[in-house]
PDB file of C-alpha atoms in Angstrom:
ATOM      1  CA  MET V   1      -0.246  -0.258   0.053  1.00 92.00           C
ATOM      2  CA  LYS V   2       3.133   2.420   0.944  1.00 93.00           C
ATOM      3  CA  LYS V   3       4.340   1.472  -2.154  1.00 92.00           C
ATOM      4  CA  ILE V   4       1.613   2.309  -4.629  1.00 95.00           C
ATOM      5  CA  LEU V   5       0.595   5.682  -2.094  1.00 96.00           C
ATOM      6  CA  LEU V   6       4.494   6.625  -3.123  1.00 95.00           C
ATOM      7  CA  ASP V   7       2.946   5.962  -6.647  1.00 94.00           C
ATOM      8  CA  ILE V   8       0.131   8.293  -6.838  1.00 96.00           C
ATOM      9  CA  ASN V   9       1.961  10.756  -4.574  1.00 97.00           C
ATOM     10  CA  ASN V  10       4.744  10.865  -7.641  1.00 96.00           C
ATOM     11  CA  ALA V  11       2.855  10.512 -10.618  1.00 96.00           C
ATOM     12  CA  TYR V  12       0.709  14.305  -8.847  1.00 97.00           C
ATOM     13  CA  ILE V  13       4.453  15.464  -9.474  1.00 97.00           C
ATOM     14  CA  PHE V  14       4.534  14.799 -12.931  1.00 96.00           C
ATOM     15  CA  PHE V  15       0.461  15.562 -13.277  1.00 96.00           C
ATOM     16  CA  CYS V  16       1.868  19.221 -12.230  1.00 96.00           C
ATOM     17  CA  ALA V  17       4.979  18.999 -14.065  1.00 96.00           C
ATOM     18  CA  SER V  18       3.200  18.117 -17.591  1.00 96.00           C
ATOM     19  CA  LEU V  19      -0.012  20.484 -17.197  1.00 95.00           C
ATOM     20  CA  TYR V  20       2.824  23.534 -16.538  1.00 93.00           C
ATOM     21  CA  LEU V  21       4.831  22.439 -18.862  1.00 94.00           C
ATOM     22  CA  GLY V  22       2.080  22.203 -21.603  1.00 95.00           C
ATOM     23  CA  LEU V  23       0.907  25.675 -20.331  1.00 96.00           C
ATOM     24  CA  PHE V  24       4.287  27.547 -20.819  1.00 96.00           C
ATOM     25  CA  TRP V  25       4.741  25.454 -24.349  1.00 97.00           C
ATOM     26  CA  SER V  26       1.240  26.482 -25.570  1.00 96.00           C
ATOM     27  CA  LEU V  27       2.218  30.438 -24.299  1.00 95.00           C
ATOM     28  CA  HIS V  28       5.568  30.287 -26.073  1.00 96.00           C
ATOM     29  CA  PHE V  29       4.815  28.839 -29.090  1.00 97.00           C
ATOM     30  CA  PHE V  30       1.179  29.741 -30.260  1.00 96.00           C
ATOM     31  CA  TRP V  31      -0.005  32.839 -28.567  1.00 94.00           C
ATOM     32  CA  PHE V  32       2.625  34.826 -26.944  1.00 95.00           C
ATOM     33  CA  PRO V  33       3.429  34.830 -31.347  1.00 95.00           C
ATOM     34  CA  SER V  34       0.417  37.029 -32.220  1.00 95.00           C
ATOM     35  CA  TYR V  35       0.211  38.761 -29.486  1.00 95.00           C
ATOM     36  CA  PRO V  36       2.168  42.192 -30.342  1.00 94.00           C
ATOM     37  CA  SER V  37       0.355  42.051 -33.396  1.00 95.00           C
ATOM     38  CA  THR V  38      -3.162  41.012 -32.229  1.00 96.00           C
ATOM     39  CA  LEU V  39      -3.340  42.739 -28.943  1.00 97.00           C
ATOM     40  CA  THR V  40      -4.786  46.151 -28.742  1.00 97.00           C
ATOM     41  CA  VAL V  41      -5.815  48.545 -25.978  1.00 97.00           C
ATOM     42  CA  ASP V  42      -9.767  47.599 -27.016  1.00 97.00           C
ATOM     43  CA  ASN V  43      -9.149  43.621 -27.040  1.00 97.00           C
ATOM     44  CA  TYR V  44      -6.152  42.476 -24.708  1.00 96.00           C
ATOM     45  CA  TYR V  45      -7.796  42.480 -21.952  1.00 97.00           C
ATOM     46  CA  ASP V  46     -10.618  39.282 -22.674  1.00 96.00           C
ATOM     47  CA  ALA V  47      -7.459  37.632 -23.942  1.00 94.00           C
ATOM     48  CA  ILE V  48      -5.378  37.650 -20.983  1.00 96.00           C
ATOM     49  CA  ILE V  49      -7.519  38.728 -17.487  1.00 96.00           C
ATOM     50  CA  PRO V  50     -10.031  36.214 -17.618  1.00 96.00           C
ATOM     51  CA  GLN V  51      -7.113  33.049 -18.416  1.00 94.00           C
ATOM     52  CA  THR V  52      -4.650  34.840 -16.001  1.00 94.00           C
ATOM     53  CA  THR V  53      -7.301  34.869 -13.172  1.00 94.00           C
ATOM     54  CA  THR V  54      -8.430  31.438 -13.841  1.00 95.00           C
ATOM     55  CA  ALA V  55      -5.205  29.934 -14.144  1.00 93.00           C
ATOM     56  CA  THR V  56      -4.184  32.067 -10.954  1.00 92.00           C
ATOM     57  CA  GLN V  57      -7.181  30.393  -9.102  1.00 95.00           C
ATOM     58  CA  PHE V  58      -6.094  27.023 -10.227  1.00 95.00           C
ATOM     59  CA  PHE V  59      -2.462  27.248  -9.549  1.00 94.00           C
ATOM     60  CA  PHE V  60      -3.438  28.417  -5.858  1.00 94.00           C
ATOM     61  CA  ILE V  61      -4.452  25.047  -5.460  1.00 96.00           C
ATOM     62  CA  THR V  62      -2.112  22.570  -6.778  1.00 96.00           C
ATOM     63  CA  ILE V  63       0.820  24.118  -5.865  1.00 96.00           C
ATOM     64  CA  PRO V  64       0.167  23.903  -2.421  1.00 97.00           C
ATOM     65  CA  ILE V  65      -0.964  20.176  -2.777  1.00 97.00           C
ATOM     66  CA  MET V  66       2.216  20.585  -5.374  1.00 97.00           C
ATOM     67  CA  ALA V  67       4.857  21.212  -2.417  1.00 97.00           C
ATOM     68  CA  ILE V  68       3.568  18.458   0.201  1.00 98.00           C
ATOM     69  CA  ALA V  69       4.527  15.704  -2.178  1.00 98.00           C
ATOM     70  CA  ILE V  70       7.515  16.783  -2.844  1.00 98.00           C
ATOM     71  CA  VAL V  71       8.292  16.555   0.391  1.00 98.00           C
ATOM     72  CA  VAL V  72       7.148  13.414   0.156  1.00 98.00           C
ATOM     73  CA  MET V  73       9.113  13.055  -2.141  1.00 97.00           C
ATOM     74  CA  MET V  74      12.337  14.311  -1.134  1.00 97.00           C
ATOM     75  CA  ILE V  75      11.385  11.705   2.286  1.00 97.00           C
ATOM     76  CA  SER V  76      10.861   8.888   0.567  1.00 96.00           C
ATOM     77  CA  GLU V  77      13.659   9.041  -1.560  1.00 96.00           C
ATOM     78  CA  TRP V  78      16.746  10.539   0.995  1.00 96.00           C
ATOM     79  CA  LYS V  79      19.304   7.678   1.040  1.00 95.00           C
ATOM     80  CA  GLY V  80      18.170   6.885  -2.724  1.00 94.00           C
ATOM     81  CA  LYS V  81      20.405   8.205  -5.857  1.00 95.00           C
ATOM     82  CA  LEU V  82      17.374  10.493  -6.856  1.00 96.00           C
ATOM     83  CA  ARG V  83      17.290  12.352  -3.804  1.00 96.00           C
ATOM     84  CA  TRP V  84      18.557  15.489  -6.076  1.00 97.00           C
ATOM     85  CA  VAL V  85      15.375  15.183  -7.520  1.00 97.00           C
ATOM     86  CA  PRO V  86      13.462  16.597  -5.286  1.00 97.00           C
ATOM     87  CA  LEU V  87      15.853  18.712  -3.869  1.00 97.00           C
ATOM     88  CA  ALA V  88      15.695  20.256  -7.472  1.00 97.00           C
ATOM     89  CA  TRP V  89      12.109  21.010  -7.236  1.00 97.00           C
ATOM     90  CA  ILE V  90      12.563  23.469  -4.565  1.00 97.00           C
ATOM     91  CA  PRO V  91      14.001  26.093  -6.581  1.00 97.00           C
ATOM     92  CA  GLY V  92      11.874  24.818  -9.756  1.00 97.00           C
ATOM     93  CA  LEU V  93       8.807  25.473  -7.494  1.00 96.00           C
ATOM     94  CA  LEU V  94       9.559  28.556  -5.870  1.00 97.00           C
ATOM     95  CA  LEU V  95      11.331  29.952  -8.589  1.00 97.00           C
ATOM     96  CA  PRO V  96       8.309  30.323 -11.278  1.00 96.00           C
ATOM     97  CA  VAL V  97       5.957  31.333  -8.076  1.00 96.00           C
ATOM     98  CA  ILE V  98       8.345  34.184  -6.951  1.00 97.00           C
ATOM     99  CA  VAL V  99       8.475  35.996 -10.598  1.00 98.00           C
ATOM    100  CA  GLN V 100       4.858  35.356 -10.654  1.00 96.00           C
ATOM    101  CA  GLN V 101       4.508  37.003  -7.010  1.00 95.00           C
ATOM    102  CA  LEU V 102       6.877  39.571  -7.749  1.00 97.00           C
ATOM    103  CA  PHE V 103       6.948  40.520 -11.245  1.00 98.00           C
ATOM    104  CA  ILE V 104       3.839  39.301 -13.310  1.00 97.00           C
ATOM    105  CA  GLU V 105       1.088  40.015 -10.461  1.00 96.00           C
ATOM    106  CA  LYS V 106       2.552  43.609 -11.063  1.00 97.00           C
ATOM    107  CA  VAL V 107       2.018  43.584 -14.820  1.00 98.00           C
ATOM    108  CA  ASN V 108      -1.203  42.117 -14.619  1.00 97.00           C
ATOM    109  CA  ASP V 109      -2.763  44.020 -11.953  1.00 97.00           C
ATOM    110  CA  GLN V 110      -2.121  47.200 -15.058  1.00 98.00           C
ATOM    111  CA  PHE V 111      -3.684  44.678 -17.522  1.00 98.00           C
ATOM    112  CA  ALA V 112      -7.005  44.900 -15.129  1.00 97.00           C
ATOM    113  CA  ALA V 113      -6.774  48.386 -14.309  1.00 97.00           C
ATOM    114  CA  GLY V 114      -6.823  49.001 -18.064  1.00 97.00           C
ATOM    115  CA  VAL V 115      -4.449  50.015 -20.589  1.00 98.00           C
ATOM    116  CA  THR V 116      -5.341  53.006 -22.881  1.00 97.00           C
ATOM    117  CA  ASP V 117      -2.040  53.875 -24.503  1.00 98.00           C
ATOM    118  CA  PRO V 118      -0.843  51.255 -27.204  1.00 98.00           C
ATOM    119  CA  VAL V 119       2.408  51.954 -26.735  1.00 98.00           C
ATOM    120  CA  LEU V 120       2.076  50.943 -22.940  1.00 98.00           C
ATOM    121  CA  LEU V 121       0.230  47.962 -23.651  1.00 98.00           C
ATOM    122  CA  GLN V 122       3.327  47.061 -26.440  1.00 98.00           C
ATOM    123  CA  GLU V 123       5.729  47.654 -23.859  1.00 98.00           C
ATOM    124  CA  LEU V 124       3.588  46.164 -21.357  1.00 98.00           C
ATOM    125  CA  LEU V 125       3.168  42.716 -23.458  1.00 98.00           C
ATOM    126  CA  GLN V 126       6.693  42.283 -23.520  1.00 97.00           C
ATOM    127  CA  GLU V 127       7.369  42.399 -20.242  1.00 98.00           C
ATOM    128  CA  TRP V 128       4.522  39.790 -19.139  1.00 98.00           C
ATOM    129  CA  MET V 129       6.176  37.780 -22.679  1.00 97.00           C
ATOM    130  CA  PHE V 130       9.465  37.996 -20.975  1.00 98.00           C
ATOM    131  CA  LEU V 131       8.742  37.369 -17.569  1.00 98.00           C
ATOM    132  CA  ASN V 132       6.572  34.290 -18.712  1.00 97.00           C
ATOM    133  CA  ASP V 133       9.887  32.461 -21.026  1.00 97.00           C
ATOM    134  CA  ILE V 134      11.805  32.933 -17.983  1.00 98.00           C
ATOM    135  CA  ARG V 135       9.348  30.144 -16.308  1.00 97.00           C
ATOM    136  CA  TRP V 136       8.708  28.212 -19.473  1.00 97.00           C
ATOM    137  CA  ILE V 137      12.395  27.530 -19.560  1.00 98.00           C
ATOM    138  CA  ILE V 138      12.442  27.003 -15.231  1.00 98.00           C
ATOM    139  CA  LEU V 139       9.706  24.320 -15.455  1.00 97.00           C
ATOM    140  CA  SER V 140      10.461  22.321 -18.878  1.00 97.00           C
ATOM    141  CA  ILE V 141      13.514  21.824 -16.723  1.00 98.00           C
ATOM    142  CA  MET V 142      11.770  20.498 -14.275  1.00 97.00           C
ATOM    143  CA  TRP V 143       9.904  18.402 -16.402  1.00 97.00           C
ATOM    144  CA  GLY V 144      12.445  17.102 -18.312  1.00 97.00           C
ATOM    145  CA  ILE V 145      13.989  16.350 -14.705  1.00 97.00           C
ATOM    146  CA  THR V 146      10.536  14.324 -13.267  1.00 97.00           C
ATOM    147  CA  MET V 147      10.385  12.608 -16.589  1.00 97.00           C
ATOM    148  CA  TYR V 148      14.417  11.760 -16.224  1.00 97.00           C
ATOM    149  CA  PHE V 149      12.721  10.353 -12.738  1.00 96.00           C
ATOM    150  CA  PHE V 150      10.301   7.859 -13.915  1.00 94.00           C
ATOM    151  CA  ILE V 151      12.818   6.486 -16.276  1.00 96.00           C
ATOM    152  CA  ALA V 152      15.135   6.224 -13.778  1.00 96.00           C
ATOM    153  CA  LYS V 153      13.276   4.133 -11.030  1.00 92.00           C
ATOM    154  CA  ALA V 154      11.931   2.172 -14.703  1.00 92.00           C
ATOM    155  CA  HIS V 155      15.490   1.020 -14.712  1.00 92.00           C
ATOM    156  CA  GLN V 156      15.723   0.374 -11.429  1.00 88.00           C
ATOM    157  CA  LYS V 157      12.740  -2.030 -11.669  1.00 79.00           C
ATOM    158  CA  THR V 158      14.236  -3.807 -14.650  1.00 77.00           C
ATOM    159  CA  ASP V 159      17.758  -4.253 -12.986  1.00 71.00           C
ATOM    160  CA  SER V 160      17.020  -5.338 -10.040  1.00 66.00           C
ATOM    161  CA  THR V 161      14.103  -7.930 -12.035  1.00 66.00           C
ATOM    162  CA  GLN V 162      17.314  -9.104 -14.368  1.00 66.00           C
ATOM    163  CA  LYS V 163      19.098  -9.393 -10.882  1.00 65.00           C
ATOM    164  CA  THR V 164      16.925 -11.589  -9.766  1.00 61.00           C
ATOM    165  CA  ILE V 165      15.868 -13.915 -12.504  1.00 60.00           C
ATOM    166  CA  THR V 166      19.686 -14.122 -13.154  1.00 59.00           C
ATOM    167  CA  SER V 167      19.845 -14.934  -9.294  1.00 58.00           C
ATOM    168  CA  SER V 168      17.647 -17.956  -9.623  1.00 55.00           C
ATOM    169  CA  THR V 169      19.422 -18.899 -12.902  1.00 55.00           C
ATOM    170  CA  MET V 170      22.326 -19.658 -11.589  1.00 56.00           C
ATOM    171  CA  THR V 171      20.702 -20.820  -8.818  1.00 55.00           C
ATOM    172  CA  TYR V 172      18.822 -23.846 -10.405  1.00 53.00           C
ATOM    173  CA  GLU V 173      22.214 -24.340 -12.937  1.00 56.00           C
ATOM    174  CA  ALA V 174      23.617 -25.358  -9.423  1.00 55.00           C
ATOM    175  CA  VAL V 175      21.337 -27.830  -8.775  1.00 55.00           C
TER     176      VAL V 175
END
């Protein structure tokens, strides 16, 4: 039962990492390229504010749960070779949150208050996209680290199974 709970815990971390990855890759590759040429003072609000508000509410719930899951992963992996994975997640989760809270929220607040100057809108968009791209890079690295964790775990299990089979075969041949 403990192993199943640890698997669910680690799967939740991977779920969040994948969710983050999908969100920021979508922003970077699908929305950001068109934002400077398509968003105006008349339409930017509907293209940014409802989505960022919903995402903030969603991540306000998922990130604390993820932080707890990372602590559980750290405890369960502490004596193993993969303890560096949850340790990497500490800054990997903290830095994007800090960028959001200290910098992006200030831009979001300006967007929400209403931008009427087209030049200011473009400046804010550039800053907003740059700051989100910082998070995109960090979270892409963290997704890769998390994927490595699962691949390494699978290899550990495969290696352990092969050793058991080899050991059993050698015992059988000896008889």
